[in-house]
Short mmCIF file of C-alpha atoms in Angstrom, two decimals:
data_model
loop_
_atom_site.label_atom_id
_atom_site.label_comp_id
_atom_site.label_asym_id
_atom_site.label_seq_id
_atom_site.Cartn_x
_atom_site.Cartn_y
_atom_site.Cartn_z
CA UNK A 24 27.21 -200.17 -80.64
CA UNK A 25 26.75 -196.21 -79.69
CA UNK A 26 27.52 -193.77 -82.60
CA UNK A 27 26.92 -190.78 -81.08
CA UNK A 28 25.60 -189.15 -77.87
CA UNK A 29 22.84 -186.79 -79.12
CA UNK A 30 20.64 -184.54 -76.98
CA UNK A 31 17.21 -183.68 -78.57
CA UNK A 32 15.65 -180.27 -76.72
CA UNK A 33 11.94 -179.57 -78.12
CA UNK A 34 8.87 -177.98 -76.33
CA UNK A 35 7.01 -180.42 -79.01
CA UNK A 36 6.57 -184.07 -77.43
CA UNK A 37 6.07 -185.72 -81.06
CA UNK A 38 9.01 -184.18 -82.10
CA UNK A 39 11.32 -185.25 -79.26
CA UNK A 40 9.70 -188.97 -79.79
CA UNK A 41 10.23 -189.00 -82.97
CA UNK A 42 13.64 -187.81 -83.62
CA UNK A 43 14.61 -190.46 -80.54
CA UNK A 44 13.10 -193.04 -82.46
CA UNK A 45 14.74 -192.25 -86.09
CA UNK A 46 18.36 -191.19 -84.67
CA UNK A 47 18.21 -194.71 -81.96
CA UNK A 48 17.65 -196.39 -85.35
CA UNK A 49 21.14 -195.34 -86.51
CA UNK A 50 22.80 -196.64 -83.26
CA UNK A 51 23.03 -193.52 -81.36
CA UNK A 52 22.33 -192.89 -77.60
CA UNK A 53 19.59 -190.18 -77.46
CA UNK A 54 18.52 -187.96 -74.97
CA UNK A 55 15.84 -185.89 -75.06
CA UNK A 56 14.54 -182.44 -73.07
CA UNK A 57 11.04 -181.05 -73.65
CA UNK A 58 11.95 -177.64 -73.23
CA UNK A 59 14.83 -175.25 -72.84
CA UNK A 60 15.16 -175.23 -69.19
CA UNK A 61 15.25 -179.35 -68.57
CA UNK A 62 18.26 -179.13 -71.79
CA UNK A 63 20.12 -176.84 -69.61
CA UNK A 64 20.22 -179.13 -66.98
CA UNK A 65 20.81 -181.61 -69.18
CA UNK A 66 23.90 -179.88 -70.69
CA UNK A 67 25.68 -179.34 -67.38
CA UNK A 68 25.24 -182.86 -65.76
CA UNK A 69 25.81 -185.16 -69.13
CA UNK A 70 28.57 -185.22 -72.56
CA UNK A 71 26.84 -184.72 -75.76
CA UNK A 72 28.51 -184.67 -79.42
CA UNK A 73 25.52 -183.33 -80.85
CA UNK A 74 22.72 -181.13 -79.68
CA UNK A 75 19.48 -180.71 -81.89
CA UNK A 76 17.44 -177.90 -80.80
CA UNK A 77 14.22 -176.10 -81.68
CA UNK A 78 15.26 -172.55 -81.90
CA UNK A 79 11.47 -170.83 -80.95
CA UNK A 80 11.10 -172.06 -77.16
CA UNK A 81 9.61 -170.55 -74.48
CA UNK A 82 11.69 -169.09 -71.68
CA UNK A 83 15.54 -170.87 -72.60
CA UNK A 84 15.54 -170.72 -76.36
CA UNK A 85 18.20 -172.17 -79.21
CA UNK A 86 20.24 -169.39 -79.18
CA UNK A 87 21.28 -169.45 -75.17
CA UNK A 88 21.10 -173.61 -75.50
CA UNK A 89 23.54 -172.70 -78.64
CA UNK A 90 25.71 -170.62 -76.42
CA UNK A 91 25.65 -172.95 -73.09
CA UNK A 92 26.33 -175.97 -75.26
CA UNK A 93 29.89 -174.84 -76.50
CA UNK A 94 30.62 -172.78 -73.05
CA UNK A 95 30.76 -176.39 -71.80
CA UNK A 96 31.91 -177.90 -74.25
CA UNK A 97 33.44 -176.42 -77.18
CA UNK A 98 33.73 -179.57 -79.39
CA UNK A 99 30.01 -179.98 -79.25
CA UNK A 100 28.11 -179.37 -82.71
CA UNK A 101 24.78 -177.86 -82.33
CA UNK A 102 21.91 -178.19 -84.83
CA UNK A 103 19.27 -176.50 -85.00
CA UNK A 104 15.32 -177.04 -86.35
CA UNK A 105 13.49 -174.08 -87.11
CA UNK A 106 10.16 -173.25 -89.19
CA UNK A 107 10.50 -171.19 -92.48
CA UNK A 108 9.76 -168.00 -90.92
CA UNK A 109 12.67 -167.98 -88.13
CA UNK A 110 15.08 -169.04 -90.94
CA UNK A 111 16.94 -165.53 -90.86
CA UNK A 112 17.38 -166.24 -86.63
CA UNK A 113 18.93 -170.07 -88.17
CA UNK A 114 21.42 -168.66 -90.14
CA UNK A 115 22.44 -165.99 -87.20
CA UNK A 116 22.89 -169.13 -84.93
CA UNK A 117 24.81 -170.35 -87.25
CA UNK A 118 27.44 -167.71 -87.14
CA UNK A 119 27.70 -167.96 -83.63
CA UNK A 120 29.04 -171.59 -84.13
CA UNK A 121 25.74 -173.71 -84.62
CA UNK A 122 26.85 -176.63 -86.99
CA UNK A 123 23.72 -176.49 -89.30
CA UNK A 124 19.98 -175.54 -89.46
CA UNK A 125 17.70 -177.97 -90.44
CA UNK A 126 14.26 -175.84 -91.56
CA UNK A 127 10.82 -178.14 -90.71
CA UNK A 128 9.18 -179.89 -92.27
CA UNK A 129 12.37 -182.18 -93.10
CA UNK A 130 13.18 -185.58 -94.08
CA UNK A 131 13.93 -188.39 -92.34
CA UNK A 132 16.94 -189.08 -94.18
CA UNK A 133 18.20 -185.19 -94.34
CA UNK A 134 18.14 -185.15 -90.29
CA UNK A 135 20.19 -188.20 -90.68
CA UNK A 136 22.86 -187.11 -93.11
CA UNK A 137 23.18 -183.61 -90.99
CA UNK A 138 23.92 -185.75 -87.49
CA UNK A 139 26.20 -188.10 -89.43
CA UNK A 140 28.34 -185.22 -90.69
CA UNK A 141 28.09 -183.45 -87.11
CA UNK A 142 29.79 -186.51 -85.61
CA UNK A 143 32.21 -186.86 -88.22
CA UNK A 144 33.31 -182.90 -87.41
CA UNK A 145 32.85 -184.15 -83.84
CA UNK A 146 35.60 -186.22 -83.79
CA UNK A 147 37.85 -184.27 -86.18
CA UNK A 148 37.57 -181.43 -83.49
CA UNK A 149 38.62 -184.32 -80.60
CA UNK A 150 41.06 -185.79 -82.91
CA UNK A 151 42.59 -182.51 -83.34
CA UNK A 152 42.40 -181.58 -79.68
CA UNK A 153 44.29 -184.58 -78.60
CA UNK A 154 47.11 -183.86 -80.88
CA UNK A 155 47.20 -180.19 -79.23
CA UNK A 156 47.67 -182.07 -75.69
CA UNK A 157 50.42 -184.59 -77.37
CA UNK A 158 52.40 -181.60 -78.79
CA UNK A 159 52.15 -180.03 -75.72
CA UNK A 160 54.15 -183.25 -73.83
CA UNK A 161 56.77 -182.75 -76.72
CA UNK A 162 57.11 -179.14 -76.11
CA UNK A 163 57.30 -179.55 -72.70
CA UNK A 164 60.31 -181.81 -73.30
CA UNK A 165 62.25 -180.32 -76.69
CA UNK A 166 61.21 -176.71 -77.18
CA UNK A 167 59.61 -176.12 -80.17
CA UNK A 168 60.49 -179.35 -82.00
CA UNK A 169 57.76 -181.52 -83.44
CA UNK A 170 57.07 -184.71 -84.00
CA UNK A 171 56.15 -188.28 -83.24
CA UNK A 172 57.78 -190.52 -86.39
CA UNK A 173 60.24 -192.90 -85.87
CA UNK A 174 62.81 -190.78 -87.85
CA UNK A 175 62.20 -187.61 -85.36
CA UNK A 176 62.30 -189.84 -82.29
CA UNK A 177 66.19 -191.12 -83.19
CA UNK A 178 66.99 -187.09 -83.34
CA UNK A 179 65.42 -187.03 -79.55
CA UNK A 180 67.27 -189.57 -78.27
CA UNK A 181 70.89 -188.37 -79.87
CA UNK A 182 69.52 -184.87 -78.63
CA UNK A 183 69.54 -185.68 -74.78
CA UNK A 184 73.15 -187.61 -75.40
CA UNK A 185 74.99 -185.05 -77.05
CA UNK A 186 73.12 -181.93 -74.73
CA UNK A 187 74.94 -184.31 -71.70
CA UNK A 188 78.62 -183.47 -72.98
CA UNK A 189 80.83 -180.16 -74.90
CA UNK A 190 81.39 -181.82 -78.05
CA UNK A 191 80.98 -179.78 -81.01
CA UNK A 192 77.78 -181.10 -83.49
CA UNK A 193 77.45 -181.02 -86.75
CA UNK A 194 73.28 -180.93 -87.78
CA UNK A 195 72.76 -181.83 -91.69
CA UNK A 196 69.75 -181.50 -93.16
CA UNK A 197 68.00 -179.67 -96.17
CA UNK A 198 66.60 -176.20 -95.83
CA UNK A 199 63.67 -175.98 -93.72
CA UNK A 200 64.14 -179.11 -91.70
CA UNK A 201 64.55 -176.57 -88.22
CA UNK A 202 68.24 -177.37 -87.65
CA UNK A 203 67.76 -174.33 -85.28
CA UNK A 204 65.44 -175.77 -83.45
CA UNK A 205 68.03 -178.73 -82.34
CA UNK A 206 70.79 -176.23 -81.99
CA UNK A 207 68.64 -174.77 -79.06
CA UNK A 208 67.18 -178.13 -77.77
CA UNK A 209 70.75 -179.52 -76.90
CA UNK A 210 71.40 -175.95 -75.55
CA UNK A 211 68.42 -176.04 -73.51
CA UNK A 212 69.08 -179.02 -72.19
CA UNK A 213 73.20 -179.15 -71.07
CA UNK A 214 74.98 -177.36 -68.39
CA UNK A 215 74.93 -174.12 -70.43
CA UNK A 216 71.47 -174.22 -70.03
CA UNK A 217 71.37 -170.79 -68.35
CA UNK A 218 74.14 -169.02 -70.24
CA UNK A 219 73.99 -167.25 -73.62
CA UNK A 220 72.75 -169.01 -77.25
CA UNK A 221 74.67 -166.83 -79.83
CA UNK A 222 73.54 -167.32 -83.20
CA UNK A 223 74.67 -166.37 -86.72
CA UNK A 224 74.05 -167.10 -90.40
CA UNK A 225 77.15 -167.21 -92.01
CA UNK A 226 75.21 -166.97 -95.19
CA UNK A 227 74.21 -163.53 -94.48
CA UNK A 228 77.16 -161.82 -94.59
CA UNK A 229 80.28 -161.19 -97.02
CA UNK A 230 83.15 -162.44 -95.38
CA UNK A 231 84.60 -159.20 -94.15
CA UNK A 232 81.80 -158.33 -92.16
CA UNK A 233 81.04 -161.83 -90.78
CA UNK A 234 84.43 -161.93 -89.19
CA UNK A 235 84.25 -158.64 -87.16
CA UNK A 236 80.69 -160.35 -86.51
CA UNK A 237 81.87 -163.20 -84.87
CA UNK A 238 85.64 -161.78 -83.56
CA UNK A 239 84.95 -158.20 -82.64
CA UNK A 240 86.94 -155.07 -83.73
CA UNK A 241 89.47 -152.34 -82.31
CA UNK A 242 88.87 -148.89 -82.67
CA UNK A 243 90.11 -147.74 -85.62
CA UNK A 244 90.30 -151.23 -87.04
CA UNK A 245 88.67 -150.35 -90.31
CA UNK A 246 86.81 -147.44 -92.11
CA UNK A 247 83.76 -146.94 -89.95
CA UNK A 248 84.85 -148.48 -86.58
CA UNK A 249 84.55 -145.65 -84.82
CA UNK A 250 84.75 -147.54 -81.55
CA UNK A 251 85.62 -150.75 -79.76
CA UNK A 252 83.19 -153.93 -80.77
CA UNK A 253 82.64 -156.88 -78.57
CA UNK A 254 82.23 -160.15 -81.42
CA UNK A 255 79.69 -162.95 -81.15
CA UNK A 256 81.86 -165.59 -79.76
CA UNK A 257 82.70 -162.87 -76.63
CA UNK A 258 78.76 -162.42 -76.17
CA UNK A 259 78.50 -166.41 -76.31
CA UNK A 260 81.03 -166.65 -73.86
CA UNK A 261 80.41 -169.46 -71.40
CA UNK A 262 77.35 -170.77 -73.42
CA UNK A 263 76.84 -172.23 -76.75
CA UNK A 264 77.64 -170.50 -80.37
CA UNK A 265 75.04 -172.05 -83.53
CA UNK A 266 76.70 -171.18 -86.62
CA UNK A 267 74.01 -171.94 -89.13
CA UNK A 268 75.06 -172.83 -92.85
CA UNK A 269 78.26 -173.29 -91.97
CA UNK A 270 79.21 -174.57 -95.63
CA UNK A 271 79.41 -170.98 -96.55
CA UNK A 272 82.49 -169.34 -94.80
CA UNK A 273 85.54 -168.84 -96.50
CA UNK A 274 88.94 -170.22 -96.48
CA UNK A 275 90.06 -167.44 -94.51
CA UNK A 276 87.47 -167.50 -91.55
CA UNK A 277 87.41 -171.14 -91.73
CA UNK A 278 91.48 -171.02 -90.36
CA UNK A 279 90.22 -168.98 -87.46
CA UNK A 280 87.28 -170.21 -86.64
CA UNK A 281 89.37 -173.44 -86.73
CA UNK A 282 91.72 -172.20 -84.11
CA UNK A 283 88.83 -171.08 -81.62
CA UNK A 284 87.75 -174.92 -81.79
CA UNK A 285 91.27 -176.60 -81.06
CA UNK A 286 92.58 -173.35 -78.67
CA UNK A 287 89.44 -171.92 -77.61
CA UNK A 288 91.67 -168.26 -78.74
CA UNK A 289 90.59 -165.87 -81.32
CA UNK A 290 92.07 -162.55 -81.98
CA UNK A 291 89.67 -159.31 -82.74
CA UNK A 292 90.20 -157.58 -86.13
CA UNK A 293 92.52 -155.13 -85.98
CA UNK A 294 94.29 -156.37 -82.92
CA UNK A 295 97.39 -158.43 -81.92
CA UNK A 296 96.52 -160.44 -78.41
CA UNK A 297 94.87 -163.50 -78.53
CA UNK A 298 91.41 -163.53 -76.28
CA UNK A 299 90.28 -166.99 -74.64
CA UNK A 300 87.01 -167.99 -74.88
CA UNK A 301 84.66 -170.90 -73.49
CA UNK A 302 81.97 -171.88 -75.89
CA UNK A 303 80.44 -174.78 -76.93
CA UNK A 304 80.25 -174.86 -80.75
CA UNK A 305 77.17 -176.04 -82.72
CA UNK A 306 77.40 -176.08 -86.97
CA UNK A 307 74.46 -176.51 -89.42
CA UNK A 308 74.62 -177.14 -92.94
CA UNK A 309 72.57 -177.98 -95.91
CA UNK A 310 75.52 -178.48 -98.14
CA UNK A 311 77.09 -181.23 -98.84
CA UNK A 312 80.03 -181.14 -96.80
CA UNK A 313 82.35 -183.88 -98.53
CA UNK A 314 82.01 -183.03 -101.75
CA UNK A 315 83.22 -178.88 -100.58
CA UNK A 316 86.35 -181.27 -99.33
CA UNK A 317 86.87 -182.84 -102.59
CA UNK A 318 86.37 -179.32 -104.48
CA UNK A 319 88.90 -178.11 -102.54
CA UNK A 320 86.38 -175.29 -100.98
CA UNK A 321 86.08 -176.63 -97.44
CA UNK A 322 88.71 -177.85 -95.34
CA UNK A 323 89.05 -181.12 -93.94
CA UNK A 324 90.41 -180.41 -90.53
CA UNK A 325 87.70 -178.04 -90.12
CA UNK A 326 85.09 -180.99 -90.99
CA UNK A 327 86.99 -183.20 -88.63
CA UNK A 328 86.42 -180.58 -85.60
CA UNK A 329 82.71 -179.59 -86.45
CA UNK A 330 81.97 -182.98 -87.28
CA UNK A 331 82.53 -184.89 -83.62
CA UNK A 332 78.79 -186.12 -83.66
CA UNK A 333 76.39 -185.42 -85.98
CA UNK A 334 72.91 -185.11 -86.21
CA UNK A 335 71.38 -185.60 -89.33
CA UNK A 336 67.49 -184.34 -90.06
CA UNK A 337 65.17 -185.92 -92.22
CA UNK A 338 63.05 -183.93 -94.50
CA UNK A 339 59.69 -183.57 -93.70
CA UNK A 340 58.13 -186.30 -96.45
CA UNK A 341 60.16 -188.52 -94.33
CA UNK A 342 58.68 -187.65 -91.22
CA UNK A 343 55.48 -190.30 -90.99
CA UNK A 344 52.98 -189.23 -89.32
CA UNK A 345 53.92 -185.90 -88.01
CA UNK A 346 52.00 -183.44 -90.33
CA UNK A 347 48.99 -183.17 -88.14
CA UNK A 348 50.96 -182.98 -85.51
CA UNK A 349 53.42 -179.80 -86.92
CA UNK A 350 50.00 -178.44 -88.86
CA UNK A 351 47.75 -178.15 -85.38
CA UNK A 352 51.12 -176.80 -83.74
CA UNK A 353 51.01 -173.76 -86.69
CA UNK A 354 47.49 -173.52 -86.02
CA UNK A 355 46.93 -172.98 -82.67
CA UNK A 356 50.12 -170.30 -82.95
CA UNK A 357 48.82 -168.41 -86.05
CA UNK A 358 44.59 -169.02 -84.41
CA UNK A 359 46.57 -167.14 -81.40
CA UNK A 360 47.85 -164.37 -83.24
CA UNK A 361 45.12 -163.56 -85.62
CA UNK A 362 42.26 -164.25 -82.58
CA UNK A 363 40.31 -166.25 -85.31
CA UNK A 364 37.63 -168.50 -84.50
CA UNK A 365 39.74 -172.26 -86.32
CA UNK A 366 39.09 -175.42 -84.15
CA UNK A 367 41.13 -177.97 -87.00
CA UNK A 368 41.14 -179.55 -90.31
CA UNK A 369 38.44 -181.26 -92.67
CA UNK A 370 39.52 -184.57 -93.20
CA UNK A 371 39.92 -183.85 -96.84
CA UNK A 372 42.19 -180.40 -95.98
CA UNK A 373 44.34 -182.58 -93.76
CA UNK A 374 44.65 -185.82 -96.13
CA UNK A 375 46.02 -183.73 -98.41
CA UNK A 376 48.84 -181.86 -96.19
CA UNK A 377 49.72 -185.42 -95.33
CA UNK A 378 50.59 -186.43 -98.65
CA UNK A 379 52.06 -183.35 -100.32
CA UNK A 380 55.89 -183.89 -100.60
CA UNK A 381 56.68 -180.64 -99.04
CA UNK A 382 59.81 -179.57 -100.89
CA UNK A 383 60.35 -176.44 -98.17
CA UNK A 384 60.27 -178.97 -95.06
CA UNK A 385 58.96 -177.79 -92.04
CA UNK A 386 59.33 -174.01 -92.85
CA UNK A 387 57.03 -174.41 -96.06
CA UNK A 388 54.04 -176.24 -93.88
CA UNK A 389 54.32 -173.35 -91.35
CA UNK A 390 53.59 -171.15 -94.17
CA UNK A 391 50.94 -173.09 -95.73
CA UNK A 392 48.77 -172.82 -92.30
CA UNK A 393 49.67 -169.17 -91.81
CA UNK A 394 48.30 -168.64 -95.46
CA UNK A 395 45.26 -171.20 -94.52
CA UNK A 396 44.25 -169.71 -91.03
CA UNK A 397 44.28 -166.09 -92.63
CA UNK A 398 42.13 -167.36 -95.78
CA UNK A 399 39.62 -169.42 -93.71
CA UNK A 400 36.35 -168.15 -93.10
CA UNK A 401 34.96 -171.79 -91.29
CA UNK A 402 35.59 -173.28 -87.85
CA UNK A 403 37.44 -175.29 -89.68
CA UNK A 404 40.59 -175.47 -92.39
CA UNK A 405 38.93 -176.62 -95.66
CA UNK A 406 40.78 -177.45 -99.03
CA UNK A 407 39.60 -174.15 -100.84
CA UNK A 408 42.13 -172.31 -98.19
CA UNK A 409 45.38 -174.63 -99.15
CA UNK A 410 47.71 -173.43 -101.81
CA UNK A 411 46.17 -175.12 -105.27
CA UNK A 412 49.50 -177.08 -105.54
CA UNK A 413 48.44 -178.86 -102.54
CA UNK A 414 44.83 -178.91 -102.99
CA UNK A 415 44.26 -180.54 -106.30
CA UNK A 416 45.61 -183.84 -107.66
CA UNK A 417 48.64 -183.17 -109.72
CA UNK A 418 48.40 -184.78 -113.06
CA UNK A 419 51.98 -187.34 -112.93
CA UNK A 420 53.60 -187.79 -116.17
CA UNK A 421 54.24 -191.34 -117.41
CA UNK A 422 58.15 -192.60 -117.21
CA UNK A 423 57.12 -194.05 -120.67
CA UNK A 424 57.58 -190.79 -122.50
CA UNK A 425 60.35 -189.57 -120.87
CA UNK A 426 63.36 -189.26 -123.29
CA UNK A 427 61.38 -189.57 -126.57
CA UNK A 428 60.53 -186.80 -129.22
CA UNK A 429 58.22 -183.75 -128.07
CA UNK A 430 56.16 -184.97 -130.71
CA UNK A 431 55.87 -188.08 -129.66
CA UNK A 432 55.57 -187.22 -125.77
CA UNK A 433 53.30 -184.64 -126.12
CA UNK A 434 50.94 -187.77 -127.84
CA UNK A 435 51.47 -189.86 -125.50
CA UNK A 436 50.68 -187.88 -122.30
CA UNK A 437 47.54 -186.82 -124.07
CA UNK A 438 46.36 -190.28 -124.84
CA UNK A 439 47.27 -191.12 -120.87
CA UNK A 440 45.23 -188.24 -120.09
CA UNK A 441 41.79 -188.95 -121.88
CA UNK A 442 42.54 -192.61 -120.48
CA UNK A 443 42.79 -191.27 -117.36
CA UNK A 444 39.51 -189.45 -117.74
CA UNK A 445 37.88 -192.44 -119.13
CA UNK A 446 39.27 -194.59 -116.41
CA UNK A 447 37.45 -192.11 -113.82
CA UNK A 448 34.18 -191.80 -115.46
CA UNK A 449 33.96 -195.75 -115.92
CA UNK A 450 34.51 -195.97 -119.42
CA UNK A 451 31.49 -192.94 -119.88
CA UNK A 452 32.75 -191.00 -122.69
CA UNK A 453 30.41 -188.06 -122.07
CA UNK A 454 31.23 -187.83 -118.47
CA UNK A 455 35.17 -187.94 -119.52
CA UNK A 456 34.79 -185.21 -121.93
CA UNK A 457 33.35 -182.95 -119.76
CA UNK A 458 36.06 -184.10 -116.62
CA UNK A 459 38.12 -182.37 -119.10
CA UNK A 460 36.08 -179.48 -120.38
CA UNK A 461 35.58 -180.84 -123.86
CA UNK A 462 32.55 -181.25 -126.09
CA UNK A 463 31.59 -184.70 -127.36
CA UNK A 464 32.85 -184.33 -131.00
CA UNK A 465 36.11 -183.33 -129.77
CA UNK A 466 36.50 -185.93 -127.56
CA UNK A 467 35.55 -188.50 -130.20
CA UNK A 468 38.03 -187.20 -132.54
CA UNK A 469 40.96 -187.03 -130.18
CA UNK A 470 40.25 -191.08 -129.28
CA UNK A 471 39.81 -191.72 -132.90
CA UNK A 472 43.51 -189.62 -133.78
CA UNK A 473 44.78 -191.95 -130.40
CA UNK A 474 43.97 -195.03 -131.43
CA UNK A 475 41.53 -195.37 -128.59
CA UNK A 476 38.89 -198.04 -129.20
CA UNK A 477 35.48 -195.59 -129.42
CA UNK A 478 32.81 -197.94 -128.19
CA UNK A 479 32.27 -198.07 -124.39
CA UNK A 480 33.10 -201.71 -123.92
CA UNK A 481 36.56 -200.86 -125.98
CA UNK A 482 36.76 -197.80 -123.92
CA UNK A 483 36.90 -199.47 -120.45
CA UNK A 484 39.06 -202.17 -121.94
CA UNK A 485 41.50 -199.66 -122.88
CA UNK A 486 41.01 -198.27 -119.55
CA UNK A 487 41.66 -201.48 -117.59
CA UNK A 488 44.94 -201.94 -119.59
CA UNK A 489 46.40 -199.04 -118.96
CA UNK A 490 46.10 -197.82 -115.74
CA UNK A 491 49.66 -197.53 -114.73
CA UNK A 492 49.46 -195.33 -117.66
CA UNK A 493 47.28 -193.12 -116.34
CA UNK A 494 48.50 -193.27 -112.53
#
């Protein structure tokens, strides 16, 4: 089986023969140039994941192989082998986008471990490319929502039913979860397609103001309206209104708003005549709806209207899969803006986006990347430039010690913590105690006020038995 397709470019013969012979070894298909000008050629005719090159060469050196290698292909990771004395010209290839340097004389087994971690950033770069072209067959089809999960694919398909008729929808979901983003989707895709998207948070305003926002005002109407004002549901006129956080709006508004759904009339502060309007009416909400019913702070009829289909959004943590998708989506738009150099993830950056719980939804991940692209100085995304939240393993409390005495809870996390640390250092005490920044003696006495067996044997026993504790 091939690992890897590797291109070796050396003016030295024993050095092209032998790094053919180690790196074939390893199951990869190697290539090999004996000087700059045959690796040229070699670069345009043939695919290579990894190109090891002697940087000193006569007439094509490393640095224009360097620069031809990711002009064709910009996925490729270049390594390069250099004597002590050119070390300075290494570490300049290397921030023109060489992977590594790789001084001679070397090892057999560090030219090994450099080509096995070139391939692994190899395919994270392809990985991440293809989910660039997948996004870019979603976009193409629902604007600027993401995602492949099960969950988000249910929110397509009701999407491209509801965009076919004028019903008014009702999108649910918790803050974050890009409610605007369907609002405009079934816009995009009905009849109104080409006519105004009006849209207002009715959050933002008090009351007063949000109604001359959405009705328009006479002259005169009020202090300060010194002239004639068109409202929102005018402007939409003919296209579709998104009234985000729709749970908000007051008894008052909510009669007249009302009205404009059942009559399609609304009347302009500070006027008499009633104005006719055709717009198609999309609500969001992160509320809970029902309950505002039962309170007595949201009307019922109202629900009714707003509530013809709805659309209901799940939160991002139970979205599947679609992480990598949404993070290389913020990536390639925040890359854009900032003009830095970012090609992806580490594995390690991106395992642990995946499993954060994201509490802000969509909104917080875009965030997270912005924050990540700005802070990283690599090709690409590593976990020193996440957010120490995500980036480190958040110590879990046990359900044991909920509901018992501080005291008593305080003792208990700590004895799940040095078990913890035990479990993780294989029943080594001195490894544990330094896991946790604590001297030996300290450590000791802390098992010994625990109740925590203090031989090793007793140690890993205690460790064995208790791992839920721990976990």
């Amino acid at each position: 089986m091939v690992n890897g397709r590797i291109l070796v470019i050396d003016d030295e013969p024993r050095m092209c023969q032998f790094l053919k012979m180690v790196l074939s070894q390893d199951g990869h298909a190697v290539t090999t140039a004996s000087d700059g000008v045959k690796g040229l050629e070699l670069l345009k005719s043939g695919i290579f994941d990894v190109i090891i090159t002697d940087l000193m060469m006569p007439k094509v050196g490393g640095m224009e192989i360097l620069e031809a290698a990711k002009e064709e292909d910009p996925d490729s990771c270049v390594i390069v082998i250099t004597g002590y004395s050119t070390v300075e010209s290494a570490i300049e290839a290397m921030k023109k986008g060489a992977f590594d340097y790789i001084p001679k004389p070397f090892k057999i087994d560090e030219i090994k471990i450099v080509v096995r971690k070139a391939l692994a950033q190899r395919g994270l770069m392809v990985e991440n490319r293809t989910l660039r072209r997948q996004l870019n067959v979603t976009t193409l089809r629902f604007g600027y929502m993401i995602g492949e999960s099960k969950a988000m694919q249910a929110v397509y398909a009701l999407v491209d039913k509801v965009a076919a008729v004028d019903s008014t929808v009702l999108i649910r979901g918790e803050s974050g979860t890009g409610k605007d983003l369907v609002a405009r989707a079934i816009h995009q895709h009905s009849r109104r397609a080409g006519r105004p998207f009006v849209t207002v948070n009715c959050a933002a305003l008090p009351e007063t103001l949000l109604e001359s926002e959405l009705f328009g005002h006479a002259k005169g109407a009020f202090t300060g309206a010194t002239m004639m004002k068109k409202g929102l549901f005018e402007e939409a006129d003919g296209g579709t209104f998104f009234l985000d956080e729709i749970g908000d709006i007051g008894p008052g508004l909510q009669a007249k708003l009302l009205r404009v759904i059942e009559t399609g009339e609304f009347i302009r502060v500070g006027e008499t005549k009633p104005r006719q309007v055709d717009v198609r009416i999309i609500a969001a909400t992160n509320r809970n709806l029902e309950e505002a019913i039962a309170a007595g702070t949201f009307r019922s009829d109202l629900y009714y209207r707003l509530n013809v289909v709805s659309i209901v959004l799940p939160p991002l943590r139970e979205r599947e899969g679609d992480v990598p998708l949404l993070a290389n989506h913020f990536l390639n738009r925040y890359v854009h803006k900032t003009g830095k150099k970012i090609r992806g993830f580490t594995e390690e950056a991106m395992a642990k986006l995946s499993k954060y719980s994201w509490p802000g939804n969509v909104r917080e991940l875009e965030n997270v990347v912005e924050r990540a692209v700005i802070l990283a100085d690599s090709e690409l995304v590593d976990l020193r430039d996440l957010p120490r939240e995500i980036a480190e393993e958040p110590i879990i409390v046990p359900d044991a010690i909920s509901g018992v005495p501080f005291k008593k809870a305080v003792q208990e996390f700590e004895r799940a913590l040095i078990l913890k640390a035990l479990r993780e250092a294989g029943g080594v005490q001195a490894r544990a105690a330094a896991s946790l920044g604590l001297g030996r003696t300290t450590f000791h006495e802390i098992m010994k006020r625990l109740g925590i067996s203090a031989n090793p044997k007793g140690a890993r026993d205690d460790v064995q038995n208790c791992d839920a504790v721990g976990q």
